[in-house]
Coordinates of N, CA and C in Angstrom, one line a residue:
X224 N 0.6 -1.4 -0.2 CA -0.1 0.2 0.1 C 0.9 1.2 0.0
X225 N 0.7 2.4 -0.5 CA 1.4 3.1 -1.1 C 1.8 4.4 0.3
X226 N 2.3 5.1 0.4 CA 2.8 5.7 1.6 C 2.1 7.3 1.4
X227 N 0.7 7.2 2.5 CA 0.0 8.5 1.9 C 0.6 10.0 2.7
X228 N 1.8 9.7 3.3 CA 2.1 11.0 3.6 C 2.5 11.9 2.7
X229 N 2.1 13.1 3.1 CA 2.6 14.5 2.1 C 4.0 14.4 2.4
X230 N 5.3 14.7 1.1 CA 6.4 14.6 1.4 C 7.0 16.1 2.2
X231 N 6.9 17.1 2.6 CA 7.6 18.5 2.3 C 8.2 19.0 3.8
X232 N 8.2 18.8 4.4 CA 9.3 19.6 5.4 C 10.8 19.3 5.5
X233 N 11.4 19.6 4.8 CA 12.9 19.2 4.8 C 12.7 17.5 4.3
X234 N 13.1 16.8 5.1 CA 13.3 15.3 4.8 C 12.0 14.7 5.8
X235 N 11.0 15.1 6.6 CA 10.0 14.7 7.2 C 8.9 14.5 6.2
X236 N 8.2 14.6 7.0 CA 6.9 14.0 6.7 C 5.7 14.9 6.4
X237 N 4.3 15.3 6.2 CA 3.4 16.3 6.3 C 2.2 14.7 7.3
X238 N 2.9 15.0 8.8 CA 1.6 14.1 9.5 C 1.6 14.7 11.0
X239 N 1.9 16.1 11.1 CA 2.3 16.1 12.5 C 1.1 17.2 13.1
X240 N 0.9 17.8 14.2 CA -0.2 18.1 14.7 C 0.0 19.5 15.0
X241 N -1.2 20.1 14.8 CA -0.7 22.1 15.5 C -0.4 23.0 14.1
X242 N -0.5 24.0 14.7 CA -0.2 25.0 13.5 C -1.2 25.2 12.5
X243 N -1.2 26.2 11.9 CA -1.7 26.3 10.4 C -1.7 25.9 9.1
X244 N -1.4 25.0 9.1 CA -0.5 24.1 8.1 C 0.1 22.8 8.1
X245 N 0.8 22.3 7.1 CA 1.3 21.1 7.3 C 2.7 20.8 8.1
X246 N 3.1 20.0 9.3 CA 3.7 19.8 10.3 C 4.8 19.4 9.6
X247 N 6.1 19.4 10.7 CA 7.1 18.5 10.2 C 7.6 17.3 10.7
X248 N 7.0 16.7 11.8 CA 7.1 15.5 11.8 C 6.2 14.6 12.0
X249 N 6.6 13.2 11.7 CA 5.2 12.1 11.9 C 4.7 12.2 13.2
X250 N 3.2 12.2 13.0 CA 2.5 12.2 14.5 C 2.2 10.7 14.7
X251 N 2.7 9.9 16.2 CA 2.0 8.6 16.5 C 0.7 8.3 16.5
X252 N -0.4 9.4 16.3 CA -1.5 9.2 16.2 C -2.0 10.2 15.4
X253 N -3.4 9.3 14.5 CA -3.8 10.6 13.5 C -4.9 11.1 14.2
X254 N -5.5 11.9 14.1 CA -6.6 13.0 14.5 C -7.0 12.4 15.8
X255 N -6.2 12.6 16.5 CA -6.2 12.1 18.0 C -6.4 13.5 18.8
X256 N -7.2 13.4 20.1 CA -7.5 14.3 20.5 C -6.3 14.6 21.6
X257 N -6.2 16.3 22.1 CA -5.1 16.3 22.7 C -5.6 16.9 24.2
X258 N -5.4 15.9 24.9 CA -5.8 15.9 26.7 C -5.0 17.0 27.5
X259 N -5.3 17.7 28.5 CA -4.2 18.6 29.4 C -4.5 17.9 30.8
X260 N -4.3 16.7 31.1 CA -3.7 16.4 32.1 C -5.6 15.9 32.8
X261 N -5.7 16.2 34.1 CA -7.1 15.5 34.3 C -8.2 16.9 33.6
X262 N -7.9 18.0 33.3 CA -8.9 18.9 32.7 C -9.7 18.4 31.9
X263 N -10.8 19.3 31.2 CA -11.4 18.7 30.3 C -10.2 18.7 29.2
X264 N -11.2 18.0 27.3 CA -10.0 18.2 26.3 C -9.8 19.4 26.3
X265 N -8.7 20.1 25.6 CA -8.8 20.8 24.8 C -9.1 20.8 23.4
X266 N -8.6 21.8 23.1 CA -9.4 22.0 21.2 C -8.7 20.8 20.4
X267 N -9.2 19.8 19.8 CA -8.3 19.0 18.9 C -7.5 19.2 17.8
X268 N -6.2 18.6 17.7 CA -5.7 18.9 16.6 C -5.5 17.7 15.7
X269 N -5.2 18.5 14.5 CA -5.6 16.8 13.5 C -4.2 17.2 12.4
X270 N -3.8 15.9 11.6 CA -3.1 15.7 10.9 C -2.6 16.9 9.6
X271 N -3.8 17.1 8.8 CA -4.2 17.5 7.6 C -4.8 19.0 8.3
X272 N -4.7 20.3 7.4 CA -5.4 21.7 7.3 C -6.8 21.3 6.9
X273 N -7.6 22.1 7.0 CA -8.8 22.3 6.9 C -8.7 23.1 5.6
X274 N -9.2 22.4 4.0 CA -8.8 22.9 2.9 C -9.4 24.2 2.5
X275 N -10.5 24.8 3.4 CA -11.0 25.9 3.4 C -10.4 26.8 4.0
X276 N -9.7 26.8 5.4 CA -9.2 28.3 5.9 C -8.0 27.8 6.6
X277 N -7.7 26.6 6.4 CA -6.1 26.0 7.0 C -6.3 26.0 8.3
X278 N -7.0 25.7 9.2 CA -6.8 25.5 10.4 C -6.8 23.9 10.8
X279 N -5.8 23.9 11.7 CA -5.6 22.1 12.2 C -6.1 21.8 12.9
X280 N -7.2 22.7 13.8 CA -8.0 22.4 14.8 C -9.6 22.6 14.6
X281 N -10.5 22.1 15.7 CA -12.0 22.4 15.1 C -12.4 23.6 15.4
X282 N -11.8 24.7 15.5 CA -11.9 26.1 15.4 C -11.6 26.8 14.0
X283 N -12.5 27.2 13.3 CA -12.4 27.4 11.7 C -12.5 28.6 11.8
X284 N -12.4 29.4 10.6 CA -12.4 30.7 10.3 C -14.2 31.0 9.9
X285 N -14.7 31.9 10.2 CA -15.8 32.3 10.8 C -16.8 31.8 9.2
X286 N -15.9 32.1 8.3 CA -16.6 32.0 6.9 C -16.5 30.6 6.4
X287 N -16.0 30.0 6.9 CA -15.2 28.4 6.5 C -16.3 27.6 5.8
X288 N -16.3 27.1 4.6 CA -17.5 26.5 4.6 C -17.7 25.1 4.6
X289 N -16.2 24.8 5.1 CA -16.1 23.1 5.9 C -16.4 23.0 7.4
X290 N -17.1 24.2 8.1 CA -17.1 24.0 9.2 C -18.3 23.0 9.7
X291 N -17.7 22.4 10.8 CA -18.5 21.2 10.8 C -18.3 19.8 10.4
X292 N -17.2 19.8 9.6 CA -17.4 18.6 8.7 C -16.2 17.7 9.5
X293 N -16.6 16.2 9.8 CA -15.9 15.6 10.3 C -14.5 15.4 10.1
X294 N -13.6 15.5 10.9 CA -12.3 15.4 10.7 C -12.0 14.3 10.2
X295 N -12.4 12.8 10.5 CA -11.8 12.0 9.4 C -12.1 12.2 8.0
X296 N -13.0 12.9 7.8 CA -13.4 12.8 6.4 C -12.5 13.8 5.7
X297 N -12.1 15.1 6.6 CA -11.0 15.7 6.0 C -9.6 14.8 5.5
X298 N -9.1 14.4 6.9 CA -7.8 13.7 6.3 C -8.3 12.2 5.5
X299 N -9.1 11.5 5.4 CA -9.9 10.7 3.9 C -9.6 11.4 2.7
X300 N -9.9 12.6 2.7 CA -10.1 13.3 1.0 C -8.7 13.6 0.7
X301 N -7.9 14.3 2.1 CA -6.3 14.4 1.4 C -5.5 13.0 1.2
X302 N -6.0 11.7 1.9 CA -5.5 10.5 1.9 C -5.8 10.1 0.5
X303 N -7.1 10.2 0.2 CA -7.3 9.4 -1.0 C -6.4 10.4 -2.3
X304 N -6.2 11.6 -1.9 CA -5.3 12.2 -3.4 C -4.3 11.8 -3.2
X305 N -3.7 12.0 -2.2 CA -2.1 11.8 -2.0 C -1.9 10.1 -2.0
X306 N -2.6 9.5 -2.1 CA -2.3 7.8 -1.8 C -2.5 7.4 -3.7
X307 N -3.5 8.2 -4.2 CA -3.3 8.1 -6.0 C -2.1 8.9 -6.5
X308 N -1.6 9.6 -6.3 CA -0.7 10.8 -6.8 C 0.7 10.4 -6.2
X309 N 0.6 9.3 -5.0 CA 2.0 8.4 -4.7 C 2.3 7.4 -5.8
X310 N 1.4 7.1 -6.5 CA 1.7 5.9 -7.1 C 2.2 6.1 -8.5
X311 N 2.2 7.8 -8.7 CA 2.2 7.7 -10.4 C 1.5 9.0 -10.4
X312 N 2.0 10.0 -11.3 CA 1.2 11.1 -11.8 C -0.1 10.6 -12.7
X313 N -1.1 11.4 -12.7 CA -2.4 11.1 -13.8 C -3.0 12.3 -14.2
X314 N -4.0 11.9 -14.6 CA -4.5 13.4 -15.0 C -6.0 13.7 -13.7
X315 N -6.4 14.9 -13.9 CA -7.1 15.2 -12.7 C -8.6 14.3 -13.2
X316 N -8.8 14.1 -14.7 CA -10.2 13.3 -14.5 C -9.8 11.6 -14.3
X317 N -9.1 11.1 -14.1 CA -8.6 9.8 -13.7 C -8.0 9.8 -12.2
X318 N -7.7 11.0 -11.7 CA -7.8 11.0 -10.5 C -9.2 10.9 -9.7
X319 N -10.2 11.9 -10.0 CA -11.4 11.7 -9.7 C -12.1 10.2 -9.8
X320 N -11.6 9.7 -11.2 CA -12.6 8.3 -11.4 C -12.0 7.3 -10.5
X321 N -10.5 7.3 -10.2 CA -9.6 6.1 -9.2 C -10.2 6.7 -7.9
X322 N -11.0 7.4 -7.5 CA -10.9 8.3 -6.3 C -11.9 6.7 -5.2
X323 N -11.0 6.5 -3.8 CA -11.8 5.3 -3.2 C -13.4 6.0 -2.4
X324 N -14.4 5.7 -3.1 CA -15.4 6.0 -2.6 C -15.9 7.6 -3.7
X325 N -16.6 7.9 -3.3 CA -17.4 9.6 -4.1 C -16.3 10.4 -3.9
X326 N -15.7 11.4 -5.3 CA -15.2 12.3 -5.1 C -16.4 13.4 -5.0
X327 N -16.1 13.9 -4.2 CA -16.7 15.3 -3.2 C -16.0 16.7 -3.6
X328 N -16.8 17.5 -3.4 CA -16.5 18.6 -2.9 C -15.2 18.7 -2.0
X329 N -15.4 18.0 -1.1 CA -14.2 18.0 0.0 C -12.8 17.6 -0.6
X330 N -12.8 16.2 -1.6 CA -12.0 16.0 -2.4 C -11.0 17.0 -3.2
X331 N -12.5 17.8 -4.2 CA -11.6 18.9 -4.8 C -11.1 19.9 -3.9
X332 N -11.7 20.5 -2.8 CA -10.8 21.0 -2.2 C -9.4 20.9 -1.5
X333 N -9.3 19.8 -0.9 CA -7.9 19.7 -0.9 C -6.9 19.3 -1.7
X334 N -7.5 18.9 -2.9 CA -6.6 19.0 -4.0 C -6.0 20.4 -4.5
X335 N -7.0 21.4 -4.4 CA -6.9 22.9 -4.5 C -5.6 23.4 -3.7
X336 N -5.8 23.0 -2.2 CA -5.2 23.3 -1.3 C -3.8 22.4 -1.6
X337 N -3.4 21.3 -2.1 CA -2.0 20.6 -2.4 C -1.4 21.5 -3.2
X338 N -2.4 21.8 -4.6 CA -2.2 22.5 -5.7 C -1.6 24.2 -5.0
X339 N -2.2 24.7 -4.5 CA -2.3 26.0 -3.9 C -1.1 26.4 -3.2
X340 N -0.5 25.1 -2.6 CA 0.8 25.1 -1.5 C 2.0 25.0 -2.0
X341 N 1.8 24.4 -3.7 CA 2.5 23.9 -4.2 C 2.9 22.4 -4.2
X342 N 2.4 21.8 -3.3 CA 2.5 20.3 -3.2 C 2.3 19.3 -4.3
X343 N 1.2 19.7 -4.9 CA 1.3 19.1 -6.1 C 1.5 19.8 -7.5
X344 N 2.0 19.4 -8.5 CA 2.2 20.5 -9.5 C 1.3 19.8 -10.7
X345 N 1.1 20.5 -12.2 CA 0.5 20.0 -13.1 C 1.4 20.2 -14.3
X346 N 1.4 18.3 -14.8 CA 2.8 19.1 -16.2 C 2.1 18.1 -17.4
X347 N 2.2 18.8 -18.4 CA 1.4 18.0 -19.5 C 0.1 17.5 -19.2
X348 N -1.0 18.0 -18.7 CA -2.3 17.6 -18.3 C -2.2 16.6 -16.9
X349 N -0.9 16.2 -16.3 CA -1.0 15.3 -15.1 C -0.6 15.9 -14.1
X350 N -1.3 15.6 -13.2 CA -0.9 15.8 -11.8 C 0.4 15.1 -11.2
X351 N 1.2 15.5 -10.4 CA 2.1 14.9 -9.5 C 2.6 15.2 -8.2
X352 N 2.7 14.7 -7.4 CA 3.5 15.0 -5.7 C 4.8 15.5 -6.1
X353 N 5.4 16.7 -5.6 CA 6.4 17.4 -5.8 C 7.4 16.3 -4.6
X354 N 8.7 16.2 -4.8 CA 9.4 15.3 -3.7 C 9.9 16.9 -2.9
X355 N 10.4 16.2 -1.6 CA 11.2 16.9 -0.8 C 11.7 18.0 -1.2
X356 N 13.0 18.0 -2.0 CA 14.0 18.9 -2.2 C 13.2 19.4 -3.2
X357 N 12.6 19.1 -4.2 CA 11.6 20.0 -5.1 C 10.8 20.8 -4.5
X358 N 10.1 20.7 -3.3 CA 9.6 21.8 -3.2 C 10.2 22.7 -2.1
X359 N 11.3 22.3 -1.5 CA 12.1 23.0 -0.6 C 12.8 24.2 -1.7
X360 N 13.2 23.8 -2.7 CA 13.9 24.4 -3.5 C 13.3 25.6 -4.2
X361 N 11.8 25.0 -4.1 CA 10.7 25.6 -5.3 C 10.5 27.1 -4.0
X362 N 10.0 26.8 -3.0 CA 9.1 27.8 -1.8 C 10.7 28.8 -1.1
X363 N 11.7 28.3 -1.6 CA 12.8 29.3 -0.9 C 12.9 30.4 -1.2
X364 N 12.4 30.9 -2.8 CA 12.4 32.0 -2.9 C 10.7 32.6 -3.5
X365 N 10.4 33.7 -2.7 CA 9.1 34.1 -2.5 C 8.4 34.7 -4.3
X366 N 7.8 34.2 -4.8 CA 7.5 34.9 -6.4 C 6.2 35.7 -6.2
X367 N 5.5 35.6 -4.9 CA 4.3 36.4 -5.5 C 4.1 37.6 -4.5
X368 N 3.6 38.6 -5.1 CA 3.5 40.1 -4.1 C 2.5 40.1 -2.8
X369 N 2.8 40.4 -1.8 CA 4.0 41.3 -1.8 C 5.0 40.8 -1.5
X370 N 5.2 39.5 -1.1 CA 6.7 38.7 -0.4 C 7.6 38.9 -1.7
X371 N 7.5 38.9 -3.0 CA 8.4 39.1 -4.2 C 9.2 40.4 -3.7
X372 N 8.7 41.6 -3.5 CA 9.4 42.9 -3.5 C 10.2 42.7 -2.1
X373 N 9.8 42.1 -0.9 CA 10.5 41.8 0.2 C 11.5 41.3 -0.2
X374 N 11.4 39.8 -0.6 CA 12.6 38.9 -0.7 C 13.8 39.5 -1.8
X375 N 13.3 40.5 -3.0 CA 14.2 40.9 -3.7 C 14.7 42.1 -3.4
X376 N 14.1 42.9 -2.8 CA 14.7 44.2 -2.5 C 15.1 44.6 -1.0
X377 N 14.7 43.1 -0.3 CA 15.3 43.3 0.9 C 14.7 44.6 1.9
X378 N 14.8 44.5 3.2 CA 14.1 45.2 4.2 C 14.6 46.9 4.4
X379 N 14.2 47.8 4.3 CA 14.7 48.9 4.7 C 14.0 49.1 6.4
X380 N 15.0 50.5 6.4 CA 14.5 51.2 8.0 C 13.4 51.7 8.0
X381 N 12.5 51.2 9.3 CA 11.1 51.5 9.0 C 10.4 50.6 8.8
X382 N 10.5 49.1 8.3 CA 9.8 47.9 8.2 C 10.5 46.9 8.4
X383 N 11.7 47.0 9.6 CA 12.2 45.4 9.5 C 11.6 44.8 10.3
X384 N 10.5 45.0 11.3 CA 9.9 44.1 12.0 C 9.2 43.8 11.3
X385 N 7.9 44.3 10.6 CA 7.2 43.7 9.4 C 7.9 42.9 8.6
X386 N 8.8 43.2 8.1 CA 9.4 42.3 7.0 C 10.4 41.0 7.6
X387 N 10.4 41.4 8.5 CA 11.2 39.7 8.9 C 10.2 38.7 9.6
X388 N 9.1 39.5 10.2 CA 7.7 38.7 10.9 C 7.6 38.2 9.5
X389 N 7.5 38.9 8.2 CA 6.6 38.3 7.2 C 7.3 37.2 6.5
X390 N 8.6 37.4 6.4 CA 9.4 36.1 6.0 C 9.3 34.8 6.5
X391 N 9.9 35.2 8.1 CA 9.7 34.0 9.2 C 8.2 33.3 8.6
X392 N 6.9 34.2 8.4 CA 5.5 33.7 8.9 C 5.1 32.8 7.3
X393 N 5.8 33.7 6.5 CA 5.8 32.9 5.0 C 6.6 31.5 4.8
X394 N 7.8 31.5 5.5 CA 8.2 30.1 5.2 C 7.8 28.8 6.2
X395 N 7.2 29.7 7.3 CA 6.1 28.5 7.8 C 5.0 28.1 7.4
X396 N 4.5 28.8 6.7 CA 3.4 28.8 6.1 C 3.4 27.6 4.8
X397 N 4.5 27.8 4.0 CA 5.1 26.7 2.9 C 5.6 25.7 3.5
X398 N 5.7 25.6 4.6 CA 6.1 24.1 5.5 C 7.5 24.0 5.6
X399 N 8.5 24.7 6.0 CA 9.8 25.0 5.8 C 10.1 24.4 7.3
X400 N 10.7 23.6 8.1 CA 11.6 23.3 9.3 C 11.8 24.9 10.1
X401 N 12.0 24.7 11.3 CA 12.3 26.3 11.8 C 14.0 25.9 11.5
X402 N 14.9 25.2 11.2 CA 16.1 25.3 11.0 C 15.8 25.6 9.2
X403 N 15.2 25.4 8.4 CA 15.3 26.1 7.1 C 14.6 27.3 7.1
X404 N 13.7 27.5 7.9 CA 13.6 28.8 7.8 C 14.4 29.7 8.5
X405 N 14.9 29.6 9.3 CA 16.0 30.3 10.0 C 17.2 30.4 9.0
X406 N 17.9 29.8 8.6 CA 18.6 29.8 7.3 C 18.4 30.7 6.2
X407 N 17.3 30.3 6.1 CA 16.8 31.1 4.6 C 16.8 32.7 4.8
X408 N 16.1 32.8 6.3 CA 15.6 34.6 6.5 C 17.2 35.1 6.9
X409 N 17.9 34.3 7.2 CA 19.6 34.8 7.9 C 20.5 35.3 6.4
X410 N 20.2 34.1 5.3 CA 20.7 34.7 4.1 C 20.2 35.6 3.3
X411 N 18.8 35.9 3.6 CA 18.4 37.0 3.0 C 18.2 38.3 3.4
X412 N 19.0 38.4 4.7 CA 18.8 39.7 5.5 C 20.5 40.1 5.1
X413 N 21.0 39.4 4.5 CA 22.8 39.3 4.3 C 22.7 39.8 3.0
X414 N 22.2 38.7 1.9 CA 22.5 39.0 0.7 C 21.6 40.3 0.1
X415 N 20.4 40.5 0.3 CA 19.4 41.2 0.2 C 20.2 42.5 0.3
X416 N 20.9 42.7 1.4 CA 21.5 44.1 1.9 C 20.7 44.9 3.2
X417 N 19.7 44.2 3.7 CA 19.0 44.4 4.8 C 19.9 44.6 5.8
X418 N 20.6 44.0 6.2 CA 21.4 43.8 7.5 C 22.4 45.2 7.1
X419 N 23.0 45.1 6.0 CA 23.8 46.6 6.0 C 23.2 47.7 6.1
X420 N 22.0 47.8 6.0 CA 21.0 49.1 6.2 C 21.2 49.9 7.5
X421 N 21.2 48.8 8.3 CA 21.4 49.2 9.6 C 19.9 49.2 10.6
X422 N 19.7 49.5 11.6 CA 18.7 50.0 12.0 C 18.1 48.5 13.1
X423 N 19.0 47.6 13.5 CA 18.7 46.9 13.9 C 19.1 46.7 15.2
X424 N 18.3 46.3 16.5 CA 19.2 46.3 17.8 C 20.0 45.2 18.3
X425 N 19.8 43.9 17.2 CA 20.4 42.9 17.2 C 22.1 42.7 16.9
X426 N 22.5 41.9 17.4 CA 24.1 41.9 16.7 C 24.5 41.4 15.6
X427 N 23.7 40.4 15.4 CA 23.4 39.3 14.4 C 22.6 39.2 13.4
X428 N 22.1 38.9 12.5 CA 21.4 38.5 11.5 C 20.9 36.9 12.3
X429 N 21.7 35.9 12.8 CA 21.4 34.8 13.6 C 20.4 35.3 14.6
X430 N 20.6 36.0 15.2 CA 20.3 36.6 16.6 C 18.9 37.3 16.6
X431 N 18.7 38.1 15.2 CA 17.6 38.6 15.1 C 16.4 37.8 15.2
X432 N 16.9 36.7 14.0 CA 15.8 35.6 13.7 C 15.5 34.7 14.9
X433 N 16.5 34.5 15.3 CA 16.5 33.2 16.7 C 15.2 34.5 17.4
X434 N 15.0 35.8 18.0 CA 14.5 36.4 18.8 C 12.9 36.2 18.2
X435 N 12.9 36.2 16.7 CA 11.5 36.1 16.2 C 11.2 34.2 16.4
X436 N 11.6 33.5 17.3 CA 11.2 32.2 16.8 C 9.8 32.1 17.1
X437 N 9.0 32.8 18.0 CA 7.7 32.6 18.3 C 6.8 33.1 17.2
X438 N 7.1 34.0 16.1 CA 5.8 33.8 15.0 C 6.0 32.6 14.3
X439 N 7.4 32.1 14.2 CA 7.2 30.7 13.5 C 6.1 29.8 14.3
X440 N 6.4 29.8 15.2 CA 5.8 28.4 16.4 C 4.3 29.1 16.6
X441 N 3.9 30.1 16.4 CA 2.9 30.2 16.3 C 2.1 30.7 15.4
X442 N 2.4 30.2 14.3 CA 1.8 30.4 13.1 C 1.3 31.6 12.5
X443 N 1.7 32.5 13.1 CA 1.1 33.9 12.7 C 1.0 34.2 11.1
X444 N -0.4 34.9 10.8 CA -0.1 34.6 9.3 C 0.7 35.6 8.6
X445 N 0.9 35.8 7.7 CA 2.4 36.5 6.8 C 1.6 38.0 6.2
X446 N 0.4 38.0 6.0 CA 0.2 39.1 4.3 C 0.2 40.3 4.6
X447 N -0.9 40.6 6.3 CA -0.9 41.8 6.8 C 0.4 42.6 7.1
X448 N 1.5 41.9 7.6 CA 2.8 42.5 8.0 C 3.5 42.5 6.5
X449 N 3.3 41.8 5.7 CA 4.3 42.2 4.1 C 3.5 43.3 3.2
X450 N 2.5 43.5 3.4 CA 2.0 44.2 2.5 C 2.4 45.5 3.4
X451 N 2.2 46.0 4.4 CA 2.7 46.7 5.2 C 4.3 47.1 4.9
X452 N 5.3 45.9 4.9 CA 6.6 46.1 5.0 C 7.1 46.7 3.4
X453 N 6.1 45.8 2.6 CA 6.0 46.2 1.1 C 5.6 47.9 1.0
X454 N 4.9 48.4 1.1 CA 4.3 50.0 1.1 C 5.9 50.7 1.6
X455 N 6.4 50.3 2.6 CA 7.4 51.2 3.1 C 8.7 51.2 1.8
X456 N 8.9 50.1 1.6 CA 9.8 49.5 0.9 C 9.6 50.1 -0.7
X457 N 8.5 50.3 -1.0 CA 8.2 50.7 -2.4 C 8.3 52.5 -2.4
X458 N 8.2 52.7 -1.5 CA 8.6 54.4 -0.8 C 10.0 54.8 -1.2
X459 N 10.7 53.7 -0.5 CA 12.2 53.7 -0.6 C 12.8 53.5 -1.5
X460 N 12.1 53.0 -3.0 CA 12.9 52.7 -4.4 C 13.2 54.0 -4.9

């Protein structure tokens, strides 16, 4: 039976818990409730993000169309798609036809999510899973605005906090491990010229990025900070 785990954070597999996306370490239990000692159960966390709002627990965004969907159904939708593609590339039509059980809106949304996050690519009419190495290389350089401007131009005084926050949050969102995220952000600070522009309290790029580790661990969104940083960078060009 094919391995149905999604490949991508480093050499790990996407079957972890927590966050707002795919995690980096295998989870010993799938869709397992988390209990806090003798107290009542806290919010349960799951292996795959909701394909609608990316939540990995039972608290969805207010307008999420999958609010109330049983989490075993969410996981099955991902597993059905990944199991088929892990055995080889195939057309979208073949994927729908070969699906275990009925192909529904949840399956379609799971596939859309995998494609949106670049886990699945389409080449010559066929869908395929990206390898871990391929995915890491692909997402290391943001190509969509506003992240594209931040990455290529580098941060400037007046937006350092927002820019660094956005870079860390971006790499967390696309699924890189903390070690990979830190390596990429440190390299960006040096190579983009951001560090040489000054305006930082820390003594090194490494110290700066490490001080922002909570951004990664909390799974904060990147868009608002990135838009604010881009606006400052655009005015400085």
